[in-house]
PDB file of C-alpha atoms in Angstrom:
ATOM      1  CA  UNK A 831      -3.816  10.641  -9.184  1.00 86.00           C
ATOM      2  CA  UNK A 832      -2.793   8.789 -12.279  1.00 94.00           C
ATOM      3  CA  UNK A 833       0.919   9.609 -11.824  1.00 97.00           C
ATOM      4  CA  UNK A 834       0.911   7.695  -8.526  1.00 97.00           C
ATOM      5  CA  UNK A 835      -0.811   4.675 -10.055  1.00 97.00           C
ATOM      6  CA  UNK A 836       1.531   4.668 -13.062  1.00 98.00           C
ATOM      7  CA  UNK A 837       4.559   4.822 -10.767  1.00 98.00           C
ATOM      8  CA  UNK A 838       3.229   1.898  -8.721  1.00 98.00           C
ATOM      9  CA  UNK A 839       2.480  -0.091 -11.877  1.00 98.00           C
ATOM     10  CA  UNK A 840       6.112   0.275 -12.952  1.00 98.00           C
ATOM     11  CA  UNK A 841       6.957  -2.082 -10.067  1.00 98.00           C
ATOM     12  CA  UNK A 842       4.685  -4.909 -11.304  1.00 97.00           C
ATOM     13  CA  UNK A 843       6.726  -8.089 -11.442  1.00 96.00           C
ATOM     14  CA  UNK A 844       9.146  -6.985  -8.710  1.00 97.00           C
ATOM     15  CA  UNK A 845       9.691  -9.918  -6.321  1.00 96.00           C
ATOM     16  CA  UNK A 846       8.179  -9.896  -2.846  1.00 95.00           C
ATOM     17  CA  UNK A 847      10.951  -9.307  -0.320  1.00 94.00           C
ATOM     18  CA  UNK A 848      10.037  -8.757   3.319  1.00 91.00           C
ATOM     19  CA  UNK A 849      11.087  -5.184   4.197  1.00 91.00           C
ATOM     20  CA  UNK A 850      12.309  -4.702   0.605  1.00 92.00           C
ATOM     21  CA  UNK A 851      12.828  -1.140  -0.581  1.00 93.00           C
ATOM     22  CA  UNK A 852      14.084  -1.406  -4.169  1.00 93.00           C
ATOM     23  CA  UNK A 853      13.345  -2.652  -7.681  1.00 93.00           C
ATOM     24  CA  UNK A 854      15.009  -5.891  -6.546  1.00 95.00           C
ATOM     25  CA  UNK A 855      12.290  -6.575  -3.977  1.00 96.00           C
ATOM     26  CA  UNK A 856       9.366  -4.935  -2.191  1.00 96.00           C
ATOM     27  CA  UNK A 857       6.722  -5.735   0.369  1.00 93.00           C
ATOM     28  CA  UNK A 858       3.447  -3.806   0.608  1.00 92.00           C
ATOM     29  CA  UNK A 859       4.946  -1.083   2.805  1.00 91.00           C
ATOM     30  CA  UNK A 860       8.040  -0.899   0.609  1.00 94.00           C
ATOM     31  CA  UNK A 861       5.843  -0.275  -2.424  1.00 96.00           C
ATOM     32  CA  UNK A 862       4.197   2.703  -0.704  1.00 95.00           C
ATOM     33  CA  UNK A 863       7.569   4.092   0.383  1.00 94.00           C
ATOM     34  CA  UNK A 864       9.221   3.642  -3.024  1.00 96.00           C
ATOM     35  CA  UNK A 865       6.348   5.270  -4.913  1.00 96.00           C
ATOM     36  CA  UNK A 866       6.464   8.243  -2.529  1.00 95.00           C
ATOM     37  CA  UNK A 867      10.229   8.561  -2.940  1.00 94.00           C
ATOM     38  CA  UNK A 868      10.027   8.245  -6.734  1.00 96.00           C
ATOM     39  CA  UNK A 869       7.541  11.118  -6.860  1.00 95.00           C
ATOM     40  CA  UNK A 870       9.307  13.318  -4.320  1.00 93.00           C
ATOM     41  CA  UNK A 871       6.602  12.975  -1.666  1.00 92.00           C
ATOM     42  CA  UNK A 872       7.316  12.818   2.030  1.00 85.00           C
ATOM     43  CA  UNK A 873       8.301   9.196   2.666  1.00 85.00           C
ATOM     44  CA  UNK A 874       8.492   8.135   6.295  1.00 84.00           C
ATOM     45  CA  UNK A 875       9.675   4.586   6.670  1.00 85.00           C
ATOM     46  CA  UNK A 876      10.339   1.832   9.180  1.00 80.00           C
ATOM     47  CA  UNK A 877      11.507  -1.740   8.711  1.00 78.00           C
ATOM     48  CA  UNK A 878      11.264  -3.170  12.221  1.00 75.00           C
ATOM     49  CA  UNK A 879       8.175  -5.292  11.600  1.00 75.00           C
ATOM     50  CA  UNK A 880       7.255  -8.936  11.170  1.00 71.00           C
ATOM     51  CA  UNK A 881       5.683 -10.524   8.092  1.00 72.00           C
ATOM     52  CA  UNK A 882       2.349  -9.404   9.535  1.00 70.00           C
ATOM     53  CA  UNK A 883       3.057  -5.809  10.553  1.00 67.00           C
ATOM     54  CA  UNK A 884       1.554  -4.353  13.664  1.00 75.00           C
ATOM     55  CA  UNK A 885      -1.655  -2.504  12.860  1.00 81.00           C
ATOM     56  CA  UNK A 886      -0.535   0.397  15.046  1.00 81.00           C
ATOM     57  CA  UNK A 887       2.853   0.612  13.292  1.00 82.00           C
ATOM     58  CA  UNK A 888       1.278   0.482   9.841  1.00 84.00           C
ATOM     59  CA  UNK A 889      -1.275   3.182  10.621  1.00 84.00           C
ATOM     60  CA  UNK A 890       1.371   5.377  12.259  1.00 85.00           C
ATOM     61  CA  UNK A 891       3.625   5.086   9.194  1.00 85.00           C
ATOM     62  CA  UNK A 892       0.843   5.880   6.730  1.00 89.00           C
ATOM     63  CA  UNK A 893      -0.474   8.716   8.900  1.00 88.00           C
ATOM     64  CA  UNK A 894       2.930  10.425   8.907  1.00 88.00           C
ATOM     65  CA  UNK A 895       3.009  10.723   5.094  1.00 88.00           C
ATOM     66  CA  UNK A 896      -0.662  10.625   4.092  1.00 94.00           C
ATOM     67  CA  UNK A 897      -4.078  12.045   4.908  1.00 95.00           C
ATOM     68  CA  UNK A 898      -7.104   9.866   5.516  1.00 96.00           C
ATOM     69  CA  UNK A 899      -9.934  10.480   3.052  1.00 96.00           C
ATOM     70  CA  UNK A 900     -13.589   9.560   3.135  1.00 95.00           C
ATOM     71  CA  UNK A 901     -15.688   8.192   0.307  1.00 92.00           C
ATOM     72  CA  UNK A 902     -14.807   6.003  -2.630  1.00 94.00           C
ATOM     73  CA  UNK A 903     -11.103   5.618  -3.360  1.00 97.00           C
ATOM     74  CA  UNK A 904      -9.668   7.448  -6.348  1.00 97.00           C
ATOM     75  CA  UNK A 905      -6.834   6.377  -8.624  1.00 98.00           C
ATOM     76  CA  UNK A 906      -3.569   6.838  -6.732  1.00 97.00           C
ATOM     77  CA  UNK A 907      -5.105   6.478  -3.269  1.00 98.00           C
ATOM     78  CA  UNK A 908      -3.670   4.079  -0.715  1.00 96.00           C
ATOM     79  CA  UNK A 909      -6.004   1.271   0.287  1.00 97.00           C
ATOM     80  CA  UNK A 910      -5.456  -0.250   3.728  1.00 94.00           C
ATOM     81  CA  UNK A 911      -6.901  -3.700   4.398  1.00 93.00           C
ATOM     82  CA  UNK A 912      -7.718  -5.648   7.549  1.00 91.00           C
ATOM     83  CA  UNK A 913      -6.909  -9.358   7.630  1.00 79.00           C
ATOM     84  CA  UNK A 914      -7.381 -10.873  11.048  1.00 75.00           C
ATOM     85  CA  UNK A 915     -10.626  -9.088  11.797  1.00 70.00           C
ATOM     86  CA  UNK A 916     -12.294  -5.689  11.922  1.00 73.00           C
ATOM     87  CA  UNK A 917      -9.991  -2.953  13.114  1.00 74.00           C
ATOM     88  CA  UNK A 918      -6.762  -4.846  12.398  1.00 81.00           C
ATOM     89  CA  UNK A 919      -5.220  -3.287   9.275  1.00 86.00           C
ATOM     90  CA  UNK A 920      -2.173  -5.204   8.061  1.00 85.00           C
ATOM     91  CA  UNK A 921      -1.876  -4.739   4.299  1.00 90.00           C
ATOM     92  CA  UNK A 922      -1.796  -1.864   1.824  1.00 93.00           C
ATOM     93  CA  UNK A 923      -2.157  -1.301  -1.915  1.00 96.00           C
ATOM     94  CA  UNK A 924      -2.433   1.568  -4.397  1.00 98.00           C
ATOM     95  CA  UNK A 925      -5.627   2.108  -6.403  1.00 98.00           C
ATOM     96  CA  UNK A 926      -5.198   1.954 -10.188  1.00 98.00           C
ATOM     97  CA  UNK A 927      -7.514   2.527 -13.135  1.00 97.00           C
ATOM     98  CA  UNK A 928      -8.255  -1.221 -13.383  1.00 96.00           C
ATOM     99  CA  UNK A 929      -8.010  -2.234  -9.742  1.00 97.00           C
ATOM    100  CA  UNK A 930      -5.083  -2.032  -7.364  1.00 98.00           C
ATOM    101  CA  UNK A 931      -1.377  -2.812  -7.240  1.00 98.00           C
ATOM    102  CA  UNK A 932       0.255  -4.456  -4.241  1.00 96.00           C
ATOM    103  CA  UNK A 933       3.106  -6.702  -3.191  1.00 95.00           C
ATOM    104  CA  UNK A 934       1.712  -9.952  -1.943  1.00 84.00           C
ATOM    105  CA  UNK A 935       3.482 -12.889  -0.316  1.00 84.00           C
ATOM    106  CA  UNK A 936       0.535 -15.267  -0.085  1.00 77.00           C
ATOM    107  CA  UNK A 937       0.438 -16.374  -3.705  1.00 74.00           C
ATOM    108  CA  UNK A 938       2.214 -14.604  -6.519  1.00 84.00           C
ATOM    109  CA  UNK A 939       5.151 -13.520  -4.297  1.00 89.00           C
ATOM    110  CA  UNK A 940       5.620 -10.353  -6.326  1.00 94.00           C
ATOM    111  CA  UNK A 941       4.073  -6.979  -7.077  1.00 96.00           C
ATOM    112  CA  UNK A 942       0.863  -7.508  -9.051  1.00 97.00           C
ATOM    113  CA  UNK A 943      -2.150  -5.588 -10.275  1.00 97.00           C
ATOM    114  CA  UNK A 944      -5.439  -7.225  -9.356  1.00 96.00           C
ATOM    115  CA  UNK A 945      -9.103  -6.337  -9.438  1.00 97.00           C
ATOM    116  CA  UNK A 946     -10.396  -4.267  -6.532  1.00 97.00           C
ATOM    117  CA  UNK A 947     -13.293  -6.706  -6.243  1.00 96.00           C
ATOM    118  CA  UNK A 948     -15.896  -7.345  -3.554  1.00 96.00           C
ATOM    119  CA  UNK A 949     -13.576  -9.635  -1.584  1.00 94.00           C
ATOM    120  CA  UNK A 950     -11.032  -6.812  -1.254  1.00 95.00           C
ATOM    121  CA  UNK A 951     -13.715  -4.201  -0.670  1.00 96.00           C
ATOM    122  CA  UNK A 952     -15.032  -6.280   2.240  1.00 94.00           C
ATOM    123  CA  UNK A 953     -11.577  -6.098   3.848  1.00 93.00           C
ATOM    124  CA  UNK A 954     -11.072  -2.376   3.217  1.00 95.00           C
ATOM    125  CA  UNK A 955     -10.213  -0.596   6.453  1.00 94.00           C
ATOM    126  CA  UNK A 956      -9.425   2.929   5.254  1.00 95.00           C
ATOM    127  CA  UNK A 957      -8.384   5.081   2.314  1.00 97.00           C
ATOM    128  CA  UNK A 958      -5.440   7.482   2.383  1.00 95.00           C
ATOM    129  CA  UNK A 959      -3.874  10.030   0.034  1.00 96.00           C
ATOM    130  CA  UNK A 960      -0.200  10.953  -0.222  1.00 94.00           C
ATOM    131  CA  UNK A 961       0.512  14.367   1.280  1.00 89.00           C
ATOM    132  CA  UNK A 962       2.250  16.743  -1.101  1.00 79.00           C
ATOM    133  CA  UNK A 963       5.373  18.474   0.217  1.00 66.00           C
TER     134      UNK A 963
END
């Protein structure tokens, strides 16, 4: 949904802050939580995680507020990525018209919009959609 993507894009430029939950700083989970809160969606949250969150914790958090969807991601969907190998999701982003928006520590250290290119598609673990209240 375009409203979700536009809300996420409003955070572009926000600094990366581990466990951040405000316009002053966000991590990838914080971005998901803040967008949900901004739009009045159910927003379960937790902040007891390391810089590389537990796959089980991440999936539990997303599953409490979102529904898993099959097929190609649509604008506004949550993209969950695996980093250390198949079956180990540890990062999330929101699909936009031009790509995806995420908070990333490993380079820009801020919320950015990037292309949802083949390198990201190869790491895609699952696609989720915010649950409406």
